[in-house]
Tab-separated table of C-alpha atoms in Angstrom:
chain	number	residue	atom	x	y	z
A	1	MET	CA	-24.380	48.614	205.495
A	2	SER	CA	-23.062	45.484	203.757
A	3	THR	CA	-22.762	45.491	199.981
A	4	PHE	CA	-24.033	41.895	199.925
A	5	THR	CA	-27.604	40.655	200.238
A	6	ALA	CA	-29.178	37.198	200.341
A	7	PRO	CA	-29.551	35.688	196.839
A	8	LYS	CA	-32.861	36.150	195.043
A	9	GLY	CA	-35.452	33.644	196.208
A	10	THR	CA	-33.789	33.086	199.583
A	11	TYR	CA	-34.029	34.753	202.963
A	12	ASP	CA	-32.175	34.882	206.260
A	13	LEU	CA	-33.753	33.188	209.256
A	14	LEU	CA	-33.187	35.436	212.273
A	15	PRO	CA	-34.505	35.869	215.830
A	16	PRO	CA	-37.232	36.187	216.922
A	17	SER	CA	-38.846	34.510	213.861
A	18	SER	CA	-36.288	31.701	213.938
A	19	ALA	CA	-37.680	30.453	217.258
A	20	THR	CA	-41.039	29.894	215.574
A	21	PHE	CA	-39.386	28.042	212.684
A	22	LEU	CA	-37.602	25.738	215.120
A	23	ALA	CA	-40.869	25.100	216.961
A	24	ILE	CA	-42.642	24.297	213.679
A	25	ARG	CA	-39.971	21.729	212.796
A	26	GLU	CA	-40.177	20.190	216.248
A	27	ARG	CA	-43.976	19.927	216.288
A	28	ILE	CA	-44.179	18.515	212.766
A	29	ALA	CA	-41.604	15.862	213.640
A	30	ALA	CA	-43.061	14.976	217.044
A	31	PRO	CA	-46.006	12.811	215.834
A	32	ALA	CA	-43.690	10.859	213.513
A	33	ARG	CA	-41.163	10.237	216.284
A	34	ARG	CA	-43.950	8.972	218.542
A	35	ALA	CA	-44.943	6.561	215.767
A	36	GLY	CA	-41.493	4.979	215.578
A	37	TYR	CA	-39.883	7.003	212.778
A	38	GLY	CA	-36.109	7.394	213.148
A	39	TYR	CA	-34.115	10.409	211.990
A	40	VAL	CA	-32.160	10.337	208.720
A	41	GLU	CA	-29.998	13.047	207.163
A	42	THR	CA	-28.730	12.956	203.579
A	43	PRO	CA	-26.305	15.140	201.562
A	44	VAL	CA	-27.698	18.312	200.029
A	45	PHE	CA	-26.391	17.194	196.635
A	46	GLU	CA	-26.794	13.868	194.838
A	47	ASP	CA	-26.143	12.251	191.473
A	48	VAL	CA	-28.389	14.137	189.057
A	49	LYS	CA	-29.720	10.828	187.672
A	50	LEU	CA	-31.247	9.991	191.059
A	51	PHE	CA	-33.784	12.753	190.484
A	52	SER	CA	-34.166	12.464	186.714
A	53	ARG	CA	-35.033	8.768	187.090
A	54	GLY	CA	-37.078	8.989	190.251
A	55	VAL	CA	-38.798	12.383	190.182
A	56	GLY	CA	-39.353	12.163	186.416
A	57	GLU	CA	-38.083	13.779	183.218
A	58	SER	CA	-41.522	15.281	182.525
A	59	THR	CA	-41.675	17.234	185.759
A	60	ASP	CA	-40.885	20.925	186.009
A	61	ILE	CA	-38.550	20.031	188.877
A	62	VAL	CA	-36.241	18.029	186.612
A	63	SER	CA	-36.750	19.835	183.314
A	64	LYS	CA	-36.557	23.426	184.606
A	65	GLU	CA	-35.870	23.802	188.301
A	66	MET	CA	-32.876	21.719	189.394
A	67	TYR	CA	-29.617	23.373	190.373
A	68	THR	CA	-26.993	21.209	188.685
A	69	LEU	CA	-23.210	21.283	188.686
A	70	THR	CA	-20.287	19.372	187.248
A	71	THR	CA	-17.440	18.596	189.624
A	72	LYS	CA	-13.767	18.849	188.682
A	73	GLY	CA	-13.835	15.074	188.380
A	74	GLY	CA	-16.698	15.220	185.889
A	75	ASP	CA	-19.512	14.029	188.170
A	76	GLU	CA	-22.937	15.477	187.370
A	77	LEU	CA	-24.589	16.498	190.627
A	78	ALA	CA	-27.779	18.310	191.616
A	79	LEU	CA	-28.815	20.127	194.756
A	80	ARG	CA	-31.668	18.048	196.129
A	81	PRO	CA	-35.036	19.419	194.924
A	82	GLU	CA	-37.018	17.069	197.203
A	83	GLY	CA	-36.349	14.537	199.957
A	84	THR	CA	-37.933	11.199	199.085
A	85	ALA	CA	-35.481	10.011	196.430
A	86	SER	CA	-32.494	10.870	198.640
A	87	VAL	CA	-33.946	9.125	201.702
A	88	LEU	CA	-34.811	6.007	199.713
A	89	ARG	CA	-31.307	6.001	198.192
A	90	ALA	CA	-29.779	6.222	201.669
A	91	ALA	CA	-31.966	3.399	202.996
A	92	LEU	CA	-31.038	1.164	200.055
A	93	GLN	CA	-27.335	1.991	200.311
A	94	ALA	CA	-27.348	1.069	204.022
A	95	ASN	CA	-29.465	-2.072	203.376
A	96	LEU	CA	-31.987	-0.992	206.002
A	97	HIS	CA	-34.629	-3.002	204.159
A	98	LYS	CA	-32.659	-6.202	204.804
A	99	GLN	CA	-32.601	-5.881	208.583
A	100	GLY	CA	-35.928	-7.634	209.043
A	101	ASN	CA	-38.122	-4.782	210.262
A	102	LEU	CA	-40.393	-3.531	207.507
A	103	PRO	CA	-41.505	-0.933	206.953
A	104	VAL	CA	-38.361	1.092	207.529
A	105	LYS	CA	-39.713	4.284	209.117
A	106	LEU	CA	-37.640	7.440	208.662
A	107	TRP	CA	-38.160	11.166	209.196
A	108	TYR	CA	-35.938	14.046	208.086
A	109	SER	CA	-35.622	17.798	208.056
A	110	GLY	CA	-33.609	20.103	205.850
A	111	SER	CA	-33.315	22.597	203.032
A	112	TYR	CA	-34.234	21.884	199.396
A	113	TYR	CA	-33.496	23.818	196.227
A	114	ARG	CA	-35.456	24.654	193.083
A	115	TYR	CA	-34.758	27.357	190.531
A	116	GLU	CA	-38.185	28.866	189.974
A	117	ARG	CA	-39.883	32.242	189.906
A	118	ALA	CA	-39.348	33.662	193.374
A	119	GLN	CA	-42.409	34.950	195.227
A	120	LYS	CA	-43.875	34.878	198.718
A	121	GLY	CA	-44.349	31.256	199.717
A	122	ARG	CA	-42.239	30.012	196.798
A	123	TYR	CA	-38.538	30.136	197.473
A	124	ARG	CA	-35.426	28.829	195.731
A	125	GLN	CA	-34.202	27.453	199.030
A	126	PHE	CA	-36.977	26.136	201.240
A	127	SER	CA	-37.310	24.018	204.355
A	128	GLN	CA	-39.271	20.791	204.794
A	129	VAL	CA	-39.871	18.079	207.343
A	130	GLY	CA	-40.607	14.698	205.789
A	131	ALA	CA	-41.494	11.148	206.767
A	132	GLU	CA	-41.163	7.942	204.731
A	133	ALA	CA	-42.321	4.374	205.408
A	134	ILE	CA	-40.341	2.039	203.145
A	135	GLY	CA	-41.099	-1.575	202.294
A	136	ALA	CA	-44.770	-2.242	203.059
A	137	GLU	CA	-47.989	-2.071	201.058
A	138	ASP	CA	-50.775	-1.490	203.541
A	139	PRO	CA	-53.607	1.071	203.422
A	140	ALA	CA	-53.232	1.475	207.189
A	141	LEU	CA	-49.708	2.792	206.593
A	142	ASP	CA	-51.001	5.399	204.129
A	143	ALA	CA	-53.643	6.406	206.665
A	144	GLU	CA	-51.075	6.529	209.471
A	145	LEU	CA	-48.895	9.010	207.626
A	146	ILE	CA	-51.800	11.251	206.658
A	147	ILE	CA	-53.037	11.235	210.258
A	148	LEU	CA	-49.536	12.094	211.529
A	149	ALA	CA	-49.389	15.092	209.179
A	150	ASP	CA	-52.858	16.221	210.231
A	151	ASP	CA	-51.914	15.834	213.908
A	152	ALA	CA	-48.795	17.930	213.279
A	153	PHE	CA	-50.750	20.816	211.773
A	154	ARG	CA	-53.352	20.668	214.548
A	155	SER	CA	-50.645	20.653	217.222
A	156	LEU	CA	-49.541	24.012	215.813
A	157	GLY	CA	-53.052	25.426	216.165
A	158	LEU	CA	-53.894	25.481	212.448
A	159	SER	CA	-57.482	24.872	211.404
A	160	ASP	CA	-58.144	26.712	208.110
A	161	TYR	CA	-56.761	23.999	205.838
A	162	SER	CA	-58.097	21.110	203.785
A	163	LEU	CA	-56.804	17.667	202.894
A	164	LEU	CA	-57.153	16.806	199.199
A	165	LEU	CA	-57.154	13.092	198.389
A	166	ASN	CA	-56.918	11.031	195.209
A	167	SER	CA	-55.812	7.632	193.947
A	168	LEU	CA	-53.508	7.322	190.946
A	169	GLY	CA	-54.006	3.592	190.498
A	170	ASP	CA	-51.188	1.159	189.810
A	171	LYS	CA	-49.378	-0.513	186.924
A	172	GLN	CA	-52.453	-2.668	186.254
A	173	CYS	CA	-55.082	0.020	185.761
A	174	ARG	CA	-53.154	3.206	185.009
A	175	PRO	CA	-52.048	2.208	181.462
A	176	VAL	CA	-55.704	1.922	180.391
A	177	TYR	CA	-56.457	5.331	181.840
A	178	ARG	CA	-53.281	6.775	180.330
A	179	ALA	CA	-54.392	5.716	176.843
A	180	ALA	CA	-57.820	7.295	177.358
A	181	LEU	CA	-56.275	10.535	178.604
A	182	ILE	CA	-53.843	10.703	175.680
A	183	ASP	CA	-56.768	10.378	173.260
A	184	PHE	CA	-58.583	13.199	175.061
A	185	LEU	CA	-55.533	15.490	175.140
A	186	ALA	CA	-54.907	14.957	171.443
A	187	GLY	CA	-58.047	16.968	170.709
A	188	LEU	CA	-57.014	19.997	172.776
A	189	GLU	CA	-55.185	23.151	171.708
A	190	LEU	CA	-52.016	22.798	173.756
A	191	ASP	CA	-48.670	24.515	173.291
A	192	GLU	CA	-45.703	22.493	172.092
A	193	GLU	CA	-44.066	22.213	175.509
A	194	THR	CA	-47.258	20.899	177.100
A	195	ARG	CA	-47.658	18.360	174.305
A	196	ARG	CA	-44.116	17.115	174.917
A	197	ARG	CA	-44.904	16.784	178.598
A	198	ALA	CA	-48.082	14.872	177.774
A	199	GLU	CA	-46.115	12.402	175.650
A	200	ILE	CA	-43.885	11.535	178.608
A	201	ASN	CA	-46.538	11.594	181.328
A	202	PRO	CA	-50.030	12.774	180.311
A	203	LEU	CA	-51.173	12.903	183.964
A	204	ARG	CA	-48.894	15.908	184.439
A	205	VAL	CA	-51.186	17.978	182.211
A	206	LEU	CA	-53.925	17.600	184.842
A	207	ASP	CA	-51.563	19.347	187.267
A	208	ASP	CA	-51.110	22.363	184.970
A	209	LYS	CA	-52.225	25.466	186.911
A	210	ARG	CA	-52.834	27.710	183.864
A	211	GLU	CA	-56.477	28.667	183.384
A	212	SER	CA	-56.163	28.260	179.618
A	213	VAL	CA	-55.281	24.587	180.135
A	214	GLN	CA	-57.689	23.891	182.977
A	215	ALA	CA	-60.588	25.285	180.944
A	216	GLN	CA	-59.937	22.665	178.247
A	217	LEU	CA	-59.789	19.821	180.772
A	218	VAL	CA	-63.510	19.998	181.507
A	219	GLY	CA	-64.874	16.575	180.643
A	220	ALA	CA	-61.471	14.883	180.747
A	221	PRO	CA	-61.546	11.220	181.770
A	222	MET	CA	-60.874	10.780	185.494
A	223	LEU	CA	-58.605	8.069	186.840
A	224	ARG	CA	-61.104	7.070	189.534
A	225	ASP	CA	-63.354	5.735	186.761
A	226	TYR	CA	-60.554	3.421	185.594
A	227	LEU	CA	-59.305	2.038	188.923
A	228	CYS	CA	-59.036	-1.737	189.098
A	229	GLU	CA	-60.871	-3.550	191.884
A	230	ALA	CA	-57.701	-3.888	193.986
A	231	CYS	CA	-56.985	-0.154	193.795
A	232	LYS	CA	-60.601	0.704	194.559
A	233	ALA	CA	-60.560	-1.501	197.644
A	234	TYR	CA	-57.221	-0.017	198.746
A	235	ASP	CA	-58.491	3.534	198.293
A	236	GLU	CA	-61.719	2.819	200.149
A	237	LYS	CA	-59.815	1.355	203.098
A	238	VAL	CA	-57.578	4.426	203.372
A	239	ARG	CA	-60.651	6.664	203.412
A	240	GLU	CA	-62.403	4.444	205.929
A	241	LEU	CA	-59.447	4.643	208.327
A	242	LEU	CA	-59.144	8.419	207.941
A	243	THR	CA	-62.841	8.883	208.625
A	244	ALA	CA	-62.634	6.674	211.714
A	245	ALA	CA	-59.739	8.808	212.976
A	246	GLY	CA	-61.732	12.011	212.481
A	247	VAL	CA	-59.612	13.312	209.602
A	248	ALA	CA	-61.765	15.103	207.027
A	249	PHE	CA	-60.762	15.050	203.358
A	250	VAL	CA	-61.929	16.362	199.998
A	251	ASP	CA	-61.906	14.209	196.851
A	252	ASP	CA	-59.763	15.797	194.145
A	253	PRO	CA	-59.764	13.605	191.010
A	254	LYS	CA	-57.239	15.914	189.274
A	255	LEU	CA	-54.667	15.759	192.057
A	256	VAL	CA	-51.449	14.230	190.696
A	257	ARG	CA	-48.838	16.495	192.377
A	258	GLY	CA	-45.582	17.415	190.694
A	259	LEU	CA	-43.706	14.121	190.890
A	260	ASP	CA	-43.887	11.137	188.555
A	261	TYR	CA	-43.277	8.400	191.098
A	262	TYR	CA	-46.664	8.433	192.857
A	263	THR	CA	-49.025	5.435	192.740
A	264	ARG	CA	-52.361	4.845	194.436
A	265	THR	CA	-52.802	7.178	197.432
A	266	THR	CA	-51.915	10.798	196.666
A	267	PHE	CA	-52.714	13.709	198.972
A	268	GLU	CA	-52.068	17.383	199.565
A	269	PHE	CA	-52.765	19.766	202.432
A	270	VAL	CA	-53.791	23.237	201.259
A	271	HIS	CA	-54.328	26.323	203.380
A	272	ASN	CA	-57.157	28.702	202.577
A	273	GLY	CA	-55.217	31.827	203.576
A	274	LEU	CA	-52.194	31.523	201.302
A	275	GLY	CA	-53.546	32.413	197.870
A	276	ALA	CA	-51.945	30.755	194.835
A	277	GLN	CA	-49.169	29.080	196.863
A	278	SER	CA	-51.677	27.251	199.038
A	279	ALA	CA	-49.989	23.862	199.490
A	280	ILE	CA	-48.464	23.413	202.946
A	281	GLY	CA	-47.549	19.761	202.468
A	282	GLY	CA	-48.369	16.560	200.693
A	283	GLY	CA	-47.234	13.151	199.618
A	284	GLY	CA	-48.391	9.735	198.577
A	285	ARG	CA	-47.505	6.153	197.786
A	286	TYR	CA	-44.560	5.440	195.489
A	287	ASP	CA	-44.456	1.680	195.047
A	288	GLY	CA	-42.158	1.658	192.008
A	289	LEU	CA	-39.560	4.264	192.966
A	290	SER	CA	-37.080	1.795	194.456
A	291	GLU	CA	-36.925	-0.141	191.205
A	292	MET	CA	-36.598	3.103	189.203
A	293	ILE	CA	-33.369	3.946	191.030
A	294	GLY	CA	-31.941	0.422	190.859
A	295	GLY	CA	-33.246	-1.156	194.049
A	296	PRO	CA	-35.574	-4.097	194.727
A	297	ALA	CA	-39.360	-3.830	194.781
A	298	LEU	CA	-40.142	-1.870	197.947
A	299	PRO	CA	-43.663	-0.437	198.129
A	300	SER	CA	-43.459	2.790	200.116
A	301	VAL	CA	-45.364	5.884	201.147
A	302	GLY	CA	-44.406	9.261	202.584
A	303	TRP	CA	-44.910	12.996	202.822
A	304	ALA	CA	-43.091	16.320	203.105
A	305	LEU	CA	-44.530	19.323	204.945
A	306	GLY	CA	-43.255	22.821	204.223
A	307	VAL	CA	-41.850	24.740	207.184
A	308	ASP	CA	-41.861	28.069	205.289
A	309	ARG	CA	-45.464	27.625	204.122
A	310	THR	CA	-46.586	26.488	207.577
A	311	TYR	CA	-45.066	29.641	209.052
A	312	LEU	CA	-47.069	31.739	206.575
A	313	ALA	CA	-50.199	29.714	207.393
A	314	LEU	CA	-49.774	30.523	211.082
A	315	GLU	CA	-49.460	34.206	210.166
A	316	ALA	CA	-52.575	33.998	207.978
A	317	GLU	CA	-54.608	32.563	210.862
A	318	GLY	CA	-53.086	34.919	213.421
A	319	VAL	CA	-51.745	31.985	215.440
A	320	ALA	CA	-48.857	32.851	217.767
A	321	LEU	CA	-47.085	29.819	219.182
A	322	ASP	CA	-46.604	29.759	222.931
A	323	LEU	CA	-42.823	29.646	223.038
A	324	PRO	CA	-40.634	29.758	226.141
A	325	ALA	CA	-38.519	32.870	226.554
A	326	ALA	CA	-34.983	32.415	225.278
A	327	THR	CA	-33.724	33.838	228.589
A	328	SER	CA	-35.197	33.115	232.029
A	329	VAL	CA	-32.669	35.026	234.121
A	330	TYR	CA	-30.722	38.157	233.168
A	331	ALA	CA	-27.743	39.177	235.290
A	332	VAL	CA	-26.680	42.817	235.742
A	333	ALA	CA	-23.355	43.490	237.474
A	334	LEU	CA	-22.424	46.882	238.918
A	335	GLY	CA	-18.641	46.946	238.827
A	336	GLU	CA	-15.829	44.580	237.827
A	337	GLU	CA	-15.808	42.535	241.031
A	338	ALA	CA	-19.539	42.022	240.809
A	339	LYS	CA	-19.210	41.051	237.154
A	340	ASN	CA	-16.646	38.370	237.985
A	341	THR	CA	-18.926	36.940	240.666
A	342	LEU	CA	-22.071	37.064	238.538
A	343	PHE	CA	-20.262	35.617	235.528
A	344	ALA	CA	-19.398	32.557	237.621
A	345	LYS	CA	-23.020	32.306	238.802
A	346	VAL	CA	-24.296	32.627	235.216
A	347	VAL	CA	-22.110	29.688	234.192
A	348	GLU	CA	-23.368	27.697	237.190
A	349	LEU	CA	-27.004	28.475	236.401
A	350	ARG	CA	-26.605	27.472	232.759
A	351	ARG	CA	-25.011	24.188	233.774
A	352	ALA	CA	-27.983	23.628	236.080
A	353	GLY	CA	-30.332	23.999	233.114
A	354	VAL	CA	-31.483	27.598	233.678
A	355	ALA	CA	-31.454	29.816	230.557
A	356	THR	CA	-29.350	32.749	231.749
A	357	ASP	CA	-27.721	35.757	230.128
A	358	LEU	CA	-25.434	38.516	231.346
A	359	ALA	CA	-25.334	42.218	230.559
A	360	PHE	CA	-22.088	42.719	228.643
A	361	GLY	CA	-20.418	46.075	228.069
A	362	VAL	CA	-22.569	47.767	230.716
A	363	LYS	CA	-22.487	51.576	230.459
A	364	SER	CA	-25.217	52.298	232.986
A	365	ILE	CA	-27.660	50.438	235.207
A	366	LYS	CA	-30.529	52.069	233.292
A	367	ASN	CA	-29.405	50.653	229.923
A	368	ALA	CA	-28.632	47.283	231.474
A	369	MET	CA	-32.141	47.017	232.927
A	370	LYS	CA	-33.614	47.960	229.548
A	371	SER	CA	-31.670	45.052	228.078
A	372	ALA	CA	-33.009	42.780	230.817
A	373	ASP	CA	-36.542	43.848	229.984
A	374	ARG	CA	-36.041	43.306	226.234
A	375	SER	CA	-34.620	39.829	226.865
A	376	GLY	CA	-38.003	38.595	228.107
A	377	ALA	CA	-36.392	37.185	231.244
A	378	ARG	CA	-38.647	36.422	234.176
A	379	PHE	CA	-36.016	37.497	236.707
A	380	ALA	CA	-33.094	39.888	236.813
A	381	LEU	CA	-30.060	39.333	239.038
A	382	ILE	CA	-28.507	42.587	240.216
A	383	ALA	CA	-25.350	42.833	242.275
A	384	GLY	CA	-23.004	45.603	243.340
A	385	ASP	CA	-20.143	45.908	245.834
A	386	ARG	CA	-22.476	46.318	248.843
A	387	ASP	CA	-24.460	43.204	247.866
A	388	LEU	CA	-21.304	41.139	247.522
A	389	ALA	CA	-20.034	42.341	250.903
A	390	GLU	CA	-23.246	40.945	252.382
A	391	GLY	CA	-22.995	37.712	250.374
A	392	VAL	CA	-26.234	38.317	248.444
A	393	VAL	CA	-27.591	39.331	245.056
A	394	GLN	CA	-30.839	41.138	244.388
A	395	LEU	CA	-33.467	39.014	242.626
A	396	LYS	CA	-36.007	41.143	240.758
A	397	ASP	CA	-39.270	39.752	239.399
A	398	MET	CA	-39.560	41.490	236.032
A	399	SER	CA	-43.348	41.165	235.893
A	400	THR	CA	-44.139	42.594	239.334
A	401	GLY	CA	-41.044	44.704	240.000
A	402	GLU	CA	-40.641	43.029	243.393
A	403	GLN	CA	-36.997	42.773	244.454
A	404	THR	CA	-35.605	40.547	247.218
A	405	PRO	CA	-32.087	39.635	248.378
A	406	VAL	CA	-30.972	36.035	247.883
A	407	ALA	CA	-27.859	34.465	249.376
A	408	LEU	CA	-25.215	33.802	246.725
A	409	ASP	CA	-24.708	30.213	247.821
A	410	ALA	CA	-28.470	29.566	247.631
A	411	LEU	CA	-29.042	31.302	244.290
A	412	VAL	CA	-29.090	28.244	242.030
A	413	THR	CA	-31.345	26.281	244.391
A	414	THR	CA	-33.718	29.232	244.776
A	415	LEU	CA	-34.093	29.733	241.014
A	416	LYS	CA	-34.495	26.006	240.356
A	417	GLU	CA	-37.318	25.932	242.909
A	418	LYS	CA	-39.066	28.621	240.882
A	419	GLN	CA	-39.222	26.026	238.052
A	420	LEU	CA	-37.051	27.924	235.621
């Protein structure tokens, strides 16, 4: 037994669960790839100011949850707590927005880091798949991304979730609402930390999950009542397109999410079987983020979907993904000569695209066949000295138990014909 364990708030991803995680990532990314989103990968650490400027000083992410470090050269870095700021930074650095094709469509997958109270569904290292469309202001683009996320969850077989939708307005109408909200919050009994947060970004108070705060927010002014005509029209168009595509949504006037950069469309997918940590993904429009981090005006929209939370959602609904067996053929050699021959055939089968494994360290045929059964292979290849003398191997169907001899020189062709 090792004296070391995974750090608090993290976990090891191991077979067979890891196969489901890989499938979740693939199926979440698939709709985005079909819609023209190209893959981007960024460093796991960035200049700490990228997140303090973009994500927002008032957020828990920046004020409490970032893992920060100072390099020997004195650089202040942070492990990335979210993906959008990093992806936008990468796009700006590479001048992708100057290549003539806007929006720049990017998708990504990776691990993110937040120092917070560890619990099921809330980890200090967590996995997300995200998609960003950079450089275009179009309600159809907002709708496209929401539909892609919904398609991803449905492709996994999920159904017990809801899409929450809100509009946070823009720089024209939000200041008026902000003033009204500040006046309202001034009359509440809030702790000092919450008051400081309200001074920086009063909308963040709406996102406070504590019952003591939520109870006081009854009757608070809602942003939807302050939207300018342009934002109203934009919001209505997004909803119209979602409805036409058959994507149901629930209005949530208090939805602001945990990031300061959102404008206009804001959304979150929540699963009904996950308790307090119900969010399985979300995103929104962030038209001013590029300017916040030193770039040009680039209206953009995107989302991130949680792989860990989606895995738990599948468990909650009892959904088992139909995954191919890791091994299609399992070879069992009886003797050294047979092992040399089968080893060569295993290599040949793998190169032909057939998932094949070999029984290593065989002590007995009984144990080797148990290993073949546990592997989930459809067929077992069995060969001993007598088989080799006849130029054949025994091919056993693991589901029926039927066993037939197959010529060694026809083995690869025979197995390929069985569509392995």
